[in-house]
Amino acid sequence: MKSEPDSGFILFKGDFPISYAILKFLSWIICRLPFNFALSIGNALAKFLWLFVPAKRKILAQENIQQCLNVDAETAKKIAKISAVNFGSIFIEVMSFPKLKNDMHRHVKMIGLEHLTNYINSDRGGRGAVIMTSHSDNWELMGGAFAQNGIPLVGVAKKQKSEGADKFINEYRTLIGMHITYRSGVREMYKLLDEGHFIGLIMDQDVGRHDGVVVKFFNRATNYVTGAASMSRFKGVPIFPAFMHKNSDGTHTLEIQPPLYVEKTSDKRADIYQMTQQLATLTEQHIRKYPAEWFWLHDRWKSIRVEFTPEEISELNSKLDI
């Protein structure tokens, strides 16, 4: 996976971008507003911006929702819109990190935290572990919840196109307690694992044909990233699946599942494949419970559609019993 190239507007010859200054100013304002009022503004803005999402992207999301969830077109449209509008509250919560930092336990309820603490307190030789999750609810807030509850979390980030936005979001991730590394820093991840850190991996986005394995996801052949399984098998550390959802009062619940270990046989590819399929299934189960909280606008099946021939897809479907 490649980091995106830098872009952004530079105010001076130095490295102080306009976008960074704007984001800091917006955060300053938002942190001084009543939190629920700020959320309402974020949601209203997101509903307005939904009008400008390209029709082609909306149709793609709606068709994927219909096929994955077996719902009618009208229901699919509603789910797609709610999913996109959720970015309004995600934005406000991230901008509110300076205010939420010391009040995280009230904003995010943790279920299953003992799975992590028991592992930390066990005889594990000081090694870390992998936390696997998806783009459901507010994944940025999830990282902060882990960090503020004493989990030495490493967030694996994608470099933003805007230099200012990249500086801002990583500064706020660090503010909330996370250590940040870019996707290209695989060696650093292994080093951090050895030092006892927990590597947070968001695994539900599409990857190129040669960067993943094809598994069954929503009863469709889907190219899936193998990072968690590969890392777990190589280092002999567990994977903790974790998913967050929003409660009716605007707070969140973060559920951590018991650890999974990749079997280490003579067939490395099979070991990684089996665990990746298991993680894809767990992710699907969570999305089915909270479908409007997943990021449906992402073109999840692009690599299958573009990089595989119809004959290859037919062969994959037969192999996966689809």
PDB file of C-alpha atoms in Angstrom:
ATOM      1  CA  MET A   1       0.000   0.000   0.000  1.00  0.00           C
ATOM      2  CA  LYS A   2       1.384   3.367  -1.022  1.00  0.00           C
ATOM      3  CA  SER A   3       1.259   6.656   0.798  1.00  0.00           C
ATOM      4  CA  GLU A   4      -0.395   9.384  -1.212  1.00  0.00           C
ATOM      5  CA  PRO A   5       1.782  12.255  -2.493  1.00  0.00           C
ATOM      6  CA  ASP A   6       1.904  15.490  -0.583  1.00  0.00           C
ATOM      7  CA  SER A   7      -0.208  18.427  -1.673  1.00  0.00           C
ATOM      8  CA  GLY A   8      -1.664  21.487  -0.053  1.00  0.00           C
ATOM      9  CA  PHE A   9      -1.355  25.226   0.025  1.00  0.00           C
ATOM     10  CA  ILE A  10       1.741  26.697   1.641  1.00  0.00           C
ATOM     11  CA  LEU A  11       1.307  30.084   3.260  1.00  0.00           C
ATOM     12  CA  PHE A  12       4.989  30.949   3.479  1.00  0.00           C
ATOM     13  CA  LYS A  13       8.199  29.455   2.132  1.00  0.00           C
ATOM     14  CA  GLY A  14       8.356  27.366   5.278  1.00  0.00           C
ATOM     15  CA  ASP A  15       6.042  24.477   5.994  1.00  0.00           C
ATOM     16  CA  PHE A  16       3.077  26.228   7.594  1.00  0.00           C
ATOM     17  CA  PRO A  17       0.143  25.343   5.363  1.00  0.00           C
ATOM     18  CA  ILE A  18      -3.088  27.293   5.223  1.00  0.00           C
ATOM     19  CA  SER A  19      -5.105  24.097   5.653  1.00  0.00           C
ATOM     20  CA  TYR A  20      -3.411  23.380   8.994  1.00  0.00           C
ATOM     21  CA  ALA A  21      -4.172  26.866  10.302  1.00  0.00           C
ATOM     22  CA  ILE A  22      -7.795  26.629   9.198  1.00  0.00           C
ATOM     23  CA  LEU A  23      -8.279  23.239  10.866  1.00  0.00           C
ATOM     24  CA  LYS A  24      -6.699  24.440  14.107  1.00  0.00           C
ATOM     25  CA  PHE A  25      -8.955  27.500  14.116  1.00  0.00           C
ATOM     26  CA  LEU A  26     -12.061  25.397  13.453  1.00  0.00           C
ATOM     27  CA  SER A  27     -11.092  23.050  16.276  1.00  0.00           C
ATOM     28  CA  TRP A  28     -10.622  26.015  18.613  1.00  0.00           C
ATOM     29  CA  ILE A  29     -14.134  27.231  17.818  1.00  0.00           C
ATOM     30  CA  ILE A  30     -15.767  23.783  18.019  1.00  0.00           C
ATOM     31  CA  CYS A  31     -14.176  23.038  21.391  1.00  0.00           C
ATOM     32  CA  ARG A  32     -15.829  26.159  22.778  1.00  0.00           C
ATOM     33  CA  LEU A  33     -19.311  25.220  21.611  1.00  0.00           C
ATOM     34  CA  PRO A  34     -21.646  22.921  23.572  1.00  0.00           C
ATOM     35  CA  PHE A  35     -20.761  19.473  22.289  1.00  0.00           C
ATOM     36  CA  ASN A  36     -24.266  18.418  21.192  1.00  0.00           C
ATOM     37  CA  PHE A  37     -24.764  21.749  19.421  1.00  0.00           C
ATOM     38  CA  ALA A  38     -21.497  21.247  17.553  1.00  0.00           C
ATOM     39  CA  LEU A  39     -22.631  17.752  16.532  1.00  0.00           C
ATOM     40  CA  SER A  40     -25.888  19.157  15.148  1.00  0.00           C
ATOM     41  CA  ILE A  41     -23.907  21.641  13.046  1.00  0.00           C
ATOM     42  CA  GLY A  42     -21.689  18.842  11.763  1.00  0.00           C
ATOM     43  CA  ASN A  43     -24.669  16.709  10.805  1.00  0.00           C
ATOM     44  CA  ALA A  44     -26.389  19.628   9.050  1.00  0.00           C
ATOM     45  CA  LEU A  45     -23.229  20.389   7.075  1.00  0.00           C
ATOM     46  CA  ALA A  46     -22.829  16.722   6.103  1.00  0.00           C
ATOM     47  CA  LYS A  47     -26.436  16.579   4.851  1.00  0.00           C
ATOM     48  CA  PHE A  48     -25.753  19.641   2.710  1.00  0.00           C
ATOM     49  CA  LEU A  49     -22.530  18.172   1.301  1.00  0.00           C
ATOM     50  CA  TRP A  50     -24.374  14.935   0.454  1.00  0.00           C
ATOM     51  CA  LEU A  51     -26.084  16.893  -2.324  1.00  0.00           C
ATOM     52  CA  PHE A  52     -22.697  17.272  -4.024  1.00  0.00           C
ATOM     53  CA  VAL A  53     -21.587  13.634  -3.865  1.00  0.00           C
ATOM     54  CA  PRO A  54     -21.344  12.451  -7.491  1.00  0.00           C
ATOM     55  CA  ALA A  55     -24.419  10.518  -8.603  1.00  0.00           C
ATOM     56  CA  LYS A  56     -22.194   7.728  -9.906  1.00  0.00           C
ATOM     57  CA  ARG A  57     -20.720   7.213  -6.432  1.00  0.00           C
ATOM     58  CA  LYS A  58     -24.165   7.248  -4.791  1.00  0.00           C
ATOM     59  CA  ILE A  59     -25.462   4.648  -7.240  1.00  0.00           C
ATOM     60  CA  LEU A  60     -22.418   2.449  -6.638  1.00  0.00           C
ATOM     61  CA  ALA A  61     -22.973   2.573  -2.875  1.00  0.00           C
ATOM     62  CA  GLN A  62     -26.690   1.871  -3.228  1.00  0.00           C
ATOM     63  CA  GLU A  63     -26.131  -1.087  -5.531  1.00  0.00           C
ATOM     64  CA  ASN A  64     -23.542  -2.576  -3.173  1.00  0.00           C
ATOM     65  CA  ILE A  65     -25.914  -2.151  -0.233  1.00  0.00           C
ATOM     66  CA  GLN A  66     -28.736  -3.862  -2.133  1.00  0.00           C
ATOM     67  CA  GLN A  67     -26.541  -6.768  -3.131  1.00  0.00           C
ATOM     68  CA  CYS A  68     -24.829  -7.180   0.245  1.00  0.00           C
ATOM     69  CA  LEU A  69     -27.830  -6.685   2.521  1.00  0.00           C
ATOM     70  CA  ASN A  70     -30.608  -7.900   0.212  1.00  0.00           C
ATOM     71  CA  VAL A  71     -32.714  -4.758   0.750  1.00  0.00           C
ATOM     72  CA  ASP A  72     -34.866  -2.745  -1.646  1.00  0.00           C
ATOM     73  CA  ALA A  73     -33.616   0.316  -3.511  1.00  0.00           C
ATOM     74  CA  GLU A  74     -35.272   2.856  -1.208  1.00  0.00           C
ATOM     75  CA  THR A  75     -33.774   1.287   1.916  1.00  0.00           C
ATOM     76  CA  ALA A  76     -30.382   1.179   0.239  1.00  0.00           C
ATOM     77  CA  LYS A  77     -30.603   4.901  -0.571  1.00  0.00           C
ATOM     78  CA  LYS A  78     -31.378   5.714   3.064  1.00  0.00           C
ATOM     79  CA  ILE A  79     -28.491   3.598   4.361  1.00  0.00           C
ATOM     80  CA  ALA A  80     -26.063   5.175   1.876  1.00  0.00           C
ATOM     81  CA  LYS A  81     -27.082   8.691   2.895  1.00  0.00           C
ATOM     82  CA  ILE A  82     -26.902   8.002   6.643  1.00  0.00           C
ATOM     83  CA  SER A  83     -23.504   6.380   6.165  1.00  0.00           C
ATOM     84  CA  ALA A  84     -22.187   9.484   4.407  1.00  0.00           C
ATOM     85  CA  VAL A  85     -23.805  11.944   6.809  1.00  0.00           C
ATOM     86  CA  ASN A  86     -22.084  10.184   9.698  1.00  0.00           C
ATOM     87  CA  PHE A  87     -18.910  11.939   8.592  1.00  0.00           C
ATOM     88  CA  GLY A  88     -20.351  15.125  10.049  1.00  0.00           C
ATOM     89  CA  SER A  89     -20.256  13.780  13.595  1.00  0.00           C
ATOM     90  CA  ILE A  90     -16.908  12.047  12.947  1.00  0.00           C
ATOM     91  CA  PHE A  91     -15.422  15.400  11.939  1.00  0.00           C
ATOM     92  CA  ILE A  92     -16.820  17.194  14.987  1.00  0.00           C
ATOM     93  CA  GLU A  93     -15.595  14.497  17.383  1.00  0.00           C
ATOM     94  CA  VAL A  94     -12.084  14.602  15.942  1.00  0.00           C
ATOM     95  CA  MET A  95     -12.034  18.393  16.144  1.00  0.00           C
ATOM     96  CA  SER A  96     -13.150  18.039  19.768  1.00  0.00           C
ATOM     97  CA  PHE A  97     -10.253  15.772  20.781  1.00  0.00           C
ATOM     98  CA  PRO A  98      -8.722  18.450  23.056  1.00  0.00           C
ATOM     99  CA  LYS A  99     -12.023  18.540  24.966  1.00  0.00           C
ATOM    100  CA  LEU A 100     -12.824  14.810  24.794  1.00  0.00           C
ATOM    101  CA  LYS A 101      -9.361  13.667  25.846  1.00  0.00           C
ATOM    102  CA  ASN A 102     -10.041  13.826  29.573  1.00  0.00           C
ATOM    103  CA  ASP A 103     -13.658  12.699  29.320  1.00  0.00           C
ATOM    104  CA  MET A 104     -13.253   9.666  27.059  1.00  0.00           C
ATOM    105  CA  HIS A 105     -14.738   7.170  29.546  1.00  0.00           C
ATOM    106  CA  ARG A 106     -18.087   8.975  29.345  1.00  0.00           C
ATOM    107  CA  HIS A 107     -18.091   9.221  25.581  1.00  0.00           C
ATOM    108  CA  VAL A 108     -16.981   5.676  24.763  1.00  0.00           C
ATOM    109  CA  LYS A 109     -18.078   2.631  26.747  1.00  0.00           C
ATOM    110  CA  MET A 110     -15.597  -0.240  26.579  1.00  0.00           C
ATOM    111  CA  ILE A 111     -16.759  -3.875  26.562  1.00  0.00           C
ATOM    112  CA  GLY A 112     -14.129  -6.608  26.667  1.00  0.00           C
ATOM    113  CA  LEU A 113     -11.225  -4.364  27.672  1.00  0.00           C
ATOM    114  CA  GLU A 114     -10.165  -7.162  30.029  1.00  0.00           C
ATOM    115  CA  HIS A 115      -9.116  -9.232  27.014  1.00  0.00           C
ATOM    116  CA  LEU A 116      -6.386  -6.687  26.366  1.00  0.00           C
ATOM    117  CA  THR A 117      -5.428  -6.013  29.972  1.00  0.00           C
ATOM    118  CA  ASN A 118      -5.234  -9.731  30.768  1.00  0.00           C
ATOM    119  CA  TYR A 119      -2.906 -10.180  27.826  1.00  0.00           C
ATOM    120  CA  ILE A 120      -0.762  -7.228  28.883  1.00  0.00           C
ATOM    121  CA  ASN A 121      -0.492  -8.628  32.400  1.00  0.00           C
ATOM    122  CA  SER A 122       0.288 -12.150  31.210  1.00  0.00           C
ATOM    123  CA  ASP A 123       3.665 -13.722  30.615  1.00  0.00           C
ATOM    124  CA  ARG A 124       3.951 -12.548  27.000  1.00  0.00           C
ATOM    125  CA  GLY A 125       7.602 -11.679  26.848  1.00  0.00           C
ATOM    126  CA  GLY A 126       6.856  -7.981  26.475  1.00  0.00           C
ATOM    127  CA  ARG A 127       5.431  -8.416  22.982  1.00  0.00           C
ATOM    128  CA  GLY A 128       2.516  -6.450  21.641  1.00  0.00           C
ATOM    129  CA  ALA A 129      -0.472  -7.564  19.576  1.00  0.00           C
ATOM    130  CA  VAL A 130      -2.659  -6.595  16.628  1.00  0.00           C
ATOM    131  CA  ILE A 131      -6.038  -4.873  16.934  1.00  0.00           C
ATOM    132  CA  MET A 132      -8.182  -5.418  13.836  1.00  0.00           C
ATOM    133  CA  THR A 133     -11.150  -3.188  13.029  1.00  0.00           C
ATOM    134  CA  SER A 134     -13.140  -1.592  10.197  1.00  0.00           C
ATOM    135  CA  HIS A 135     -14.336   1.784   8.921  1.00  0.00           C
ATOM    136  CA  SER A 136     -17.467   1.638  11.049  1.00  0.00           C
ATOM    137  CA  ASP A 137     -18.678   4.440  13.309  1.00  0.00           C
ATOM    138  CA  ASN A 138     -15.744   6.726  14.272  1.00  0.00           C
ATOM    139  CA  TRP A 139     -12.493   4.798  13.919  1.00  0.00           C
ATOM    140  CA  GLU A 140     -10.428   7.850  14.911  1.00  0.00           C
ATOM    141  CA  LEU A 141     -12.302   8.072  18.191  1.00  0.00           C
ATOM    142  CA  MET A 142     -11.797   4.338  18.677  1.00  0.00           C
ATOM    143  CA  GLY A 143      -8.040   4.810  18.614  1.00  0.00           C
ATOM    144  CA  GLY A 144      -8.319   7.535  21.219  1.00  0.00           C
ATOM    145  CA  ALA A 145     -10.484   5.327  23.440  1.00  0.00           C
ATOM    146  CA  PHE A 146      -7.859   2.584  23.414  1.00  0.00           C
ATOM    147  CA  ALA A 147      -5.048   5.010  24.151  1.00  0.00           C
ATOM    148  CA  GLN A 148      -6.916   6.771  26.950  1.00  0.00           C
ATOM    149  CA  ASN A 149      -7.597   3.398  28.590  1.00  0.00           C
ATOM    150  CA  GLY A 150      -3.925   2.550  28.849  1.00  0.00           C
ATOM    151  CA  ILE A 151      -3.456   0.521  25.656  1.00  0.00           C
ATOM    152  CA  PRO A 152      -0.174   1.465  23.903  1.00  0.00           C
ATOM    153  CA  LEU A 153      -1.810   1.807  20.504  1.00  0.00           C
ATOM    154  CA  VAL A 154      -0.027   2.448  17.233  1.00  0.00           C
ATOM    155  CA  GLY A 155      -2.312   3.901  14.580  1.00  0.00           C
ATOM    156  CA  VAL A 156      -1.335   2.920  11.024  1.00  0.00           C
ATOM    157  CA  ALA A 157      -2.134   6.007   8.972  1.00  0.00           C
ATOM    158  CA  LYS A 158      -2.508   6.857   5.308  1.00  0.00           C
ATOM    159  CA  LYS A 159      -0.648  10.018   4.359  1.00  0.00           C
ATOM    160  CA  GLN A 160      -3.085  12.779   3.440  1.00  0.00           C
ATOM    161  CA  LYS A 161      -2.773  14.635   0.136  1.00  0.00           C
ATOM    162  CA  SER A 162      -2.781  17.928   2.012  1.00  0.00           C
ATOM    163  CA  GLU A 163       0.366  18.521   4.052  1.00  0.00           C
ATOM    164  CA  GLY A 164      -1.587  20.683   6.477  1.00  0.00           C
ATOM    165  CA  ALA A 165      -4.372  18.126   6.958  1.00  0.00           C
ATOM    166  CA  ASP A 166      -1.790  15.382   7.467  1.00  0.00           C
ATOM    167  CA  LYS A 167       0.043  17.433  10.101  1.00  0.00           C
ATOM    168  CA  PHE A 168      -3.215  18.307  11.846  1.00  0.00           C
ATOM    169  CA  ILE A 169      -4.722  14.816  12.055  1.00  0.00           C
ATOM    170  CA  ASN A 170      -1.493  13.209  13.214  1.00  0.00           C
ATOM    171  CA  GLU A 171      -1.041  15.926  15.819  1.00  0.00           C
ATOM    172  CA  TYR A 172      -4.532  15.223  17.165  1.00  0.00           C
ATOM    173  CA  ARG A 173      -4.004  11.461  17.083  1.00  0.00           C
ATOM    174  CA  THR A 174      -0.871  11.990  19.148  1.00  0.00           C
ATOM    175  CA  LEU A 175      -2.734  14.380  21.447  1.00  0.00           C
ATOM    176  CA  ILE A 176      -5.260  11.662  22.232  1.00  0.00           C
ATOM    177  CA  GLY A 177      -2.480   9.202  23.107  1.00  0.00           C
ATOM    178  CA  MET A 178      -1.711   7.272  19.919  1.00  0.00           C
ATOM    179  CA  HIS A 179       1.628   6.666  18.281  1.00  0.00           C
ATOM    180  CA  ILE A 180       1.370   7.081  14.504  1.00  0.00           C
ATOM    181  CA  THR A 181       3.221   5.294  11.724  1.00  0.00           C
ATOM    182  CA  TYR A 182       2.489   5.324   7.999  1.00  0.00           C
ATOM    183  CA  ARG A 183       1.389   2.239   6.076  1.00  0.00           C
ATOM    184  CA  SER A 184       4.789   2.025   4.425  1.00  0.00           C
ATOM    185  CA  GLY A 185       6.536   1.663   7.796  1.00  0.00           C
ATOM    186  CA  VAL A 186       6.275  -2.137   8.085  1.00  0.00           C
ATOM    187  CA  ARG A 187       9.685  -2.484   9.714  1.00  0.00           C
ATOM    188  CA  GLU A 188       8.725   0.075  12.318  1.00  0.00           C
ATOM    189  CA  MET A 189       5.508  -1.843  13.056  1.00  0.00           C
ATOM    190  CA  TYR A 190       7.448  -5.039  13.742  1.00  0.00           C
ATOM    191  CA  LYS A 191       9.861  -3.124  15.964  1.00  0.00           C
ATOM    192  CA  LEU A 192       6.971  -1.563  17.877  1.00  0.00           C
ATOM    193  CA  LEU A 193       5.371  -4.999  18.289  1.00  0.00           C
ATOM    194  CA  ASP A 194       8.582  -6.249  19.864  1.00  0.00           C
ATOM    195  CA  GLU A 195       8.490  -3.268  22.226  1.00  0.00           C
ATOM    196  CA  GLY A 196       5.002  -4.169  23.436  1.00  0.00           C
ATOM    197  CA  HIS A 197       2.816  -1.870  21.352  1.00  0.00           C
ATOM    198  CA  PHE A 198      -0.564  -2.793  19.876  1.00  0.00           C
ATOM    199  CA  ILE A 199      -0.791  -2.238  16.116  1.00  0.00           C
ATOM    200  CA  GLY A 200      -4.203  -0.957  15.050  1.00  0.00           C
ATOM    201  CA  LEU A 201      -5.155  -2.069  11.535  1.00  0.00           C
ATOM    202  CA  ILE A 202      -8.278  -1.009   9.636  1.00  0.00           C
ATOM    203  CA  MET A 203      -8.694  -3.862   7.196  1.00  0.00           C
ATOM    204  CA  ASP A 204     -11.887  -3.388   5.193  1.00  0.00           C
ATOM    205  CA  GLN A 205     -10.779  -1.251   2.250  1.00  0.00           C
ATOM    206  CA  ASP A 206     -10.015  -2.567  -1.195  1.00  0.00           C
ATOM    207  CA  VAL A 207      -6.433  -3.380  -2.148  1.00  0.00           C
ATOM    208  CA  GLY A 208      -4.754  -4.213  -5.431  1.00  0.00           C
ATOM    209  CA  ARG A 209      -4.833  -7.721  -6.788  1.00  0.00           C
ATOM    210  CA  HIS A 210      -1.257  -8.445  -5.701  1.00  0.00           C
ATOM    211  CA  ASP A 211      -1.640  -6.889  -2.229  1.00  0.00           C
ATOM    212  CA  GLY A 212      -4.282  -9.193  -0.787  1.00  0.00           C
ATOM    213  CA  VAL A 213      -6.087 -12.515  -1.010  1.00  0.00           C
ATOM    214  CA  VAL A 214      -9.577 -13.171  -2.322  1.00  0.00           C
ATOM    215  CA  VAL A 215     -12.031 -14.263   0.365  1.00  0.00           C
ATOM    216  CA  LYS A 216     -15.812 -14.438   0.702  1.00  0.00           C
ATOM    217  CA  PHE A 217     -17.253 -11.154   2.015  1.00  0.00           C
ATOM    218  CA  PHE A 218     -21.018 -10.561   1.866  1.00  0.00           C
ATOM    219  CA  ASN A 219     -21.177 -13.681  -0.322  1.00  0.00           C
ATOM    220  CA  ARG A 220     -18.971 -11.976  -2.923  1.00  0.00           C
ATOM    221  CA  ALA A 221     -15.406 -12.628  -4.016  1.00  0.00           C
ATOM    222  CA  THR A 222     -13.506  -9.787  -2.344  1.00  0.00           C
ATOM    223  CA  ASN A 223      -9.855  -8.799  -2.368  1.00  0.00           C
ATOM    224  CA  TYR A 224      -8.835  -8.514   1.286  1.00  0.00           C
ATOM    225  CA  VAL A 225      -5.713  -7.156   2.945  1.00  0.00           C
ATOM    226  CA  THR A 226      -3.632  -9.776   4.805  1.00  0.00           C
ATOM    227  CA  GLY A 227      -1.675  -7.471   7.136  1.00  0.00           C
ATOM    228  CA  ALA A 228      -3.122  -8.660  10.443  1.00  0.00           C
ATOM    229  CA  ALA A 229      -2.786 -12.358   9.648  1.00  0.00           C
ATOM    230  CA  SER A 230       0.733 -11.970   8.234  1.00  0.00           C
ATOM    231  CA  MET A 231       1.932  -9.923  11.194  1.00  0.00           C
ATOM    232  CA  SER A 232       0.347 -12.256  13.719  1.00  0.00           C
ATOM    233  CA  ARG A 233       1.812 -15.380  12.129  1.00  0.00           C
ATOM    234  CA  PHE A 234       5.298 -13.929  11.703  1.00  0.00           C
ATOM    235  CA  LYS A 235       5.560 -12.604  15.265  1.00  0.00           C
ATOM    236  CA  GLY A 236       3.366 -15.165  17.015  1.00  0.00           C
ATOM    237  CA  VAL A 237       1.157 -12.483  18.556  1.00  0.00           C
ATOM    238  CA  PRO A 238      -2.636 -12.480  18.873  1.00  0.00           C
ATOM    239  CA  ILE A 239      -5.197 -10.510  16.903  1.00  0.00           C
ATOM    240  CA  PHE A 240      -7.938  -8.761  18.882  1.00  0.00           C
ATOM    241  CA  PRO A 241     -10.987  -7.991  16.695  1.00  0.00           C
ATOM    242  CA  ALA A 242     -12.636  -4.767  17.886  1.00  0.00           C
ATOM    243  CA  PHE A 243     -15.636  -2.862  16.562  1.00  0.00           C
ATOM    244  CA  MET A 244     -17.431   0.289  17.657  1.00  0.00           C
ATOM    245  CA  HIS A 245     -21.010   1.438  17.189  1.00  0.00           C
ATOM    246  CA  LYS A 246     -22.986   4.533  18.072  1.00  0.00           C
ATOM    247  CA  ASN A 247     -25.597   4.534  20.835  1.00  0.00           C
ATOM    248  CA  SER A 248     -28.935   6.354  20.622  1.00  0.00           C
ATOM    249  CA  ASP A 249     -27.693   9.085  22.991  1.00  0.00           C
ATOM    250  CA  GLY A 250     -24.721   9.943  20.768  1.00  0.00           C
ATOM    251  CA  THR A 251     -22.143   8.056  22.810  1.00  0.00           C
ATOM    252  CA  HIS A 252     -20.333   4.972  21.533  1.00  0.00           C
ATOM    253  CA  THR A 253     -19.746   1.374  22.548  1.00  0.00           C
ATOM    254  CA  LEU A 254     -16.438  -0.267  21.718  1.00  0.00           C
ATOM    255  CA  GLU A 255     -16.495  -4.061  21.871  1.00  0.00           C
ATOM    256  CA  ILE A 256     -13.247  -6.019  22.016  1.00  0.00           C
ATOM    257  CA  GLN A 257     -13.397  -9.725  21.216  1.00  0.00           C
ATOM    258  CA  PRO A 258     -11.151 -12.497  22.621  1.00  0.00           C
ATOM    259  CA  PRO A 259      -7.766 -12.983  20.960  1.00  0.00           C
ATOM    260  CA  LEU A 260      -7.267 -15.021  17.804  1.00  0.00           C
ATOM    261  CA  TYR A 261      -4.018 -16.760  16.888  1.00  0.00           C
ATOM    262  CA  VAL A 262      -2.921 -17.670  13.381  1.00  0.00           C
ATOM    263  CA  GLU A 263      -2.094 -21.337  13.058  1.00  0.00           C
ATOM    264  CA  LYS A 264       1.504 -21.837  11.970  1.00  0.00           C
ATOM    265  CA  THR A 265       1.763 -24.863   9.700  1.00  0.00           C
ATOM    266  CA  SER A 266       4.074 -25.655   6.794  1.00  0.00           C
ATOM    267  CA  ASP A 267       1.584 -23.923   4.467  1.00  0.00           C
ATOM    268  CA  LYS A 268       2.057 -20.211   5.138  1.00  0.00           C
ATOM    269  CA  ARG A 269      -0.383 -19.071   2.442  1.00  0.00           C
ATOM    270  CA  ALA A 270      -3.140 -21.312   3.779  1.00  0.00           C
ATOM    271  CA  ASP A 271      -2.562 -20.125   7.354  1.00  0.00           C
ATOM    272  CA  ILE A 272      -2.823 -16.471   6.314  1.00  0.00           C
ATOM    273  CA  TYR A 273      -5.811 -17.133   4.072  1.00  0.00           C
ATOM    274  CA  GLN A 274      -7.812 -18.923   6.763  1.00  0.00           C
ATOM    275  CA  MET A 275      -7.312 -16.146   9.309  1.00  0.00           C
ATOM    276  CA  THR A 276      -8.044 -13.424   6.774  1.00  0.00           C
ATOM    277  CA  GLN A 277     -11.320 -15.158   5.908  1.00  0.00           C
ATOM    278  CA  GLN A 278     -12.189 -15.371   9.608  1.00  0.00           C
ATOM    279  CA  LEU A 279     -11.514 -11.660  10.089  1.00  0.00           C
ATOM    280  CA  ALA A 280     -13.559 -10.780   6.994  1.00  0.00           C
ATOM    281  CA  THR A 281     -16.470 -12.806   8.365  1.00  0.00           C
ATOM    282  CA  LEU A 282     -16.306 -11.048  11.742  1.00  0.00           C
ATOM    283  CA  THR A 283     -16.263  -7.684   9.988  1.00  0.00           C
ATOM    284  CA  GLU A 284     -19.260  -8.644   7.878  1.00  0.00           C
ATOM    285  CA  GLN A 285     -21.186  -9.715  10.964  1.00  0.00           C
ATOM    286  CA  HIS A 286     -20.619  -6.339  12.590  1.00  0.00           C
ATOM    287  CA  ILE A 287     -21.617  -4.422   9.458  1.00  0.00           C
ATOM    288  CA  ARG A 288     -24.834  -6.428   9.185  1.00  0.00           C
ATOM    289  CA  LYS A 289     -25.714  -5.364  12.752  1.00  0.00           C
ATOM    290  CA  TYR A 290     -24.952  -1.683  12.095  1.00  0.00           C
ATOM    291  CA  PRO A 291     -25.155  -1.250   8.310  1.00  0.00           C
ATOM    292  CA  ALA A 292     -25.633   2.527   8.281  1.00  0.00           C
ATOM    293  CA  GLU A 293     -22.374   3.055  10.167  1.00  0.00           C
ATOM    294  CA  TRP A 294     -20.069   1.476   7.571  1.00  0.00           C
ATOM    295  CA  PHE A 295     -18.378   3.515   4.837  1.00  0.00           C
ATOM    296  CA  TRP A 296     -20.386   2.325   1.822  1.00  0.00           C
ATOM    297  CA  LEU A 297     -19.160   5.111  -0.487  1.00  0.00           C
ATOM    298  CA  HIS A 298     -15.797   3.378  -0.736  1.00  0.00           C
ATOM    299  CA  ASP A 299     -15.517   1.325  -3.963  1.00  0.00           C
ATOM    300  CA  ARG A 300     -14.925  -1.909  -2.056  1.00  0.00           C
ATOM    301  CA  TRP A 301     -15.019  -4.289  -5.023  1.00  0.00           C
ATOM    302  CA  LYS A 302     -13.064  -2.196  -7.535  1.00  0.00           C
ATOM    303  CA  SER A 303     -10.041  -4.502  -7.755  1.00  0.00           C
ATOM    304  CA  ILE A 304     -12.235  -7.517  -8.432  1.00  0.00           C
ATOM    305  CA  ARG A 305     -14.168  -5.620 -11.075  1.00  0.00           C
ATOM    306  CA  VAL A 306     -11.127  -4.057 -12.769  1.00  0.00           C
ATOM    307  CA  GLU A 307      -8.204  -6.435 -12.239  1.00  0.00           C
ATOM    308  CA  PHE A 308      -9.851  -9.848 -12.724  1.00  0.00           C
ATOM    309  CA  THR A 309     -11.315 -11.264 -15.916  1.00  0.00           C
ATOM    310  CA  PRO A 310     -14.886 -12.620 -15.946  1.00  0.00           C
ATOM    311  CA  GLU A 311     -13.422 -16.118 -16.251  1.00  0.00           C
ATOM    312  CA  GLU A 312     -11.229 -15.586 -13.193  1.00  0.00           C
ATOM    313  CA  ILE A 313     -14.149 -14.202 -11.187  1.00  0.00           C
ATOM    314  CA  SER A 314     -16.251 -17.219 -12.144  1.00  0.00           C
ATOM    315  CA  GLU A 315     -13.445 -19.516 -11.002  1.00  0.00           C
ATOM    316  CA  LEU A 316     -13.121 -17.611  -7.704  1.00  0.00           C
ATOM    317  CA  ASN A 317     -16.869 -17.807  -7.124  1.00  0.00           C
ATOM    318  CA  SER A 318     -16.781 -21.551  -7.645  1.00  0.00           C
ATOM    319  CA  LYS A 319     -13.832 -21.933  -5.286  1.00  0.00           C
ATOM    320  CA  LEU A 320     -15.566 -19.827  -2.609  1.00  0.00           C
ATOM    321  CA  ASP A 321     -18.887 -21.622  -3.143  1.00  0.00           C
ATOM    322  CA  ILE A 322     -20.708 -18.420  -4.113  1.00  0.00           C
TER     323      ILE A 322
END
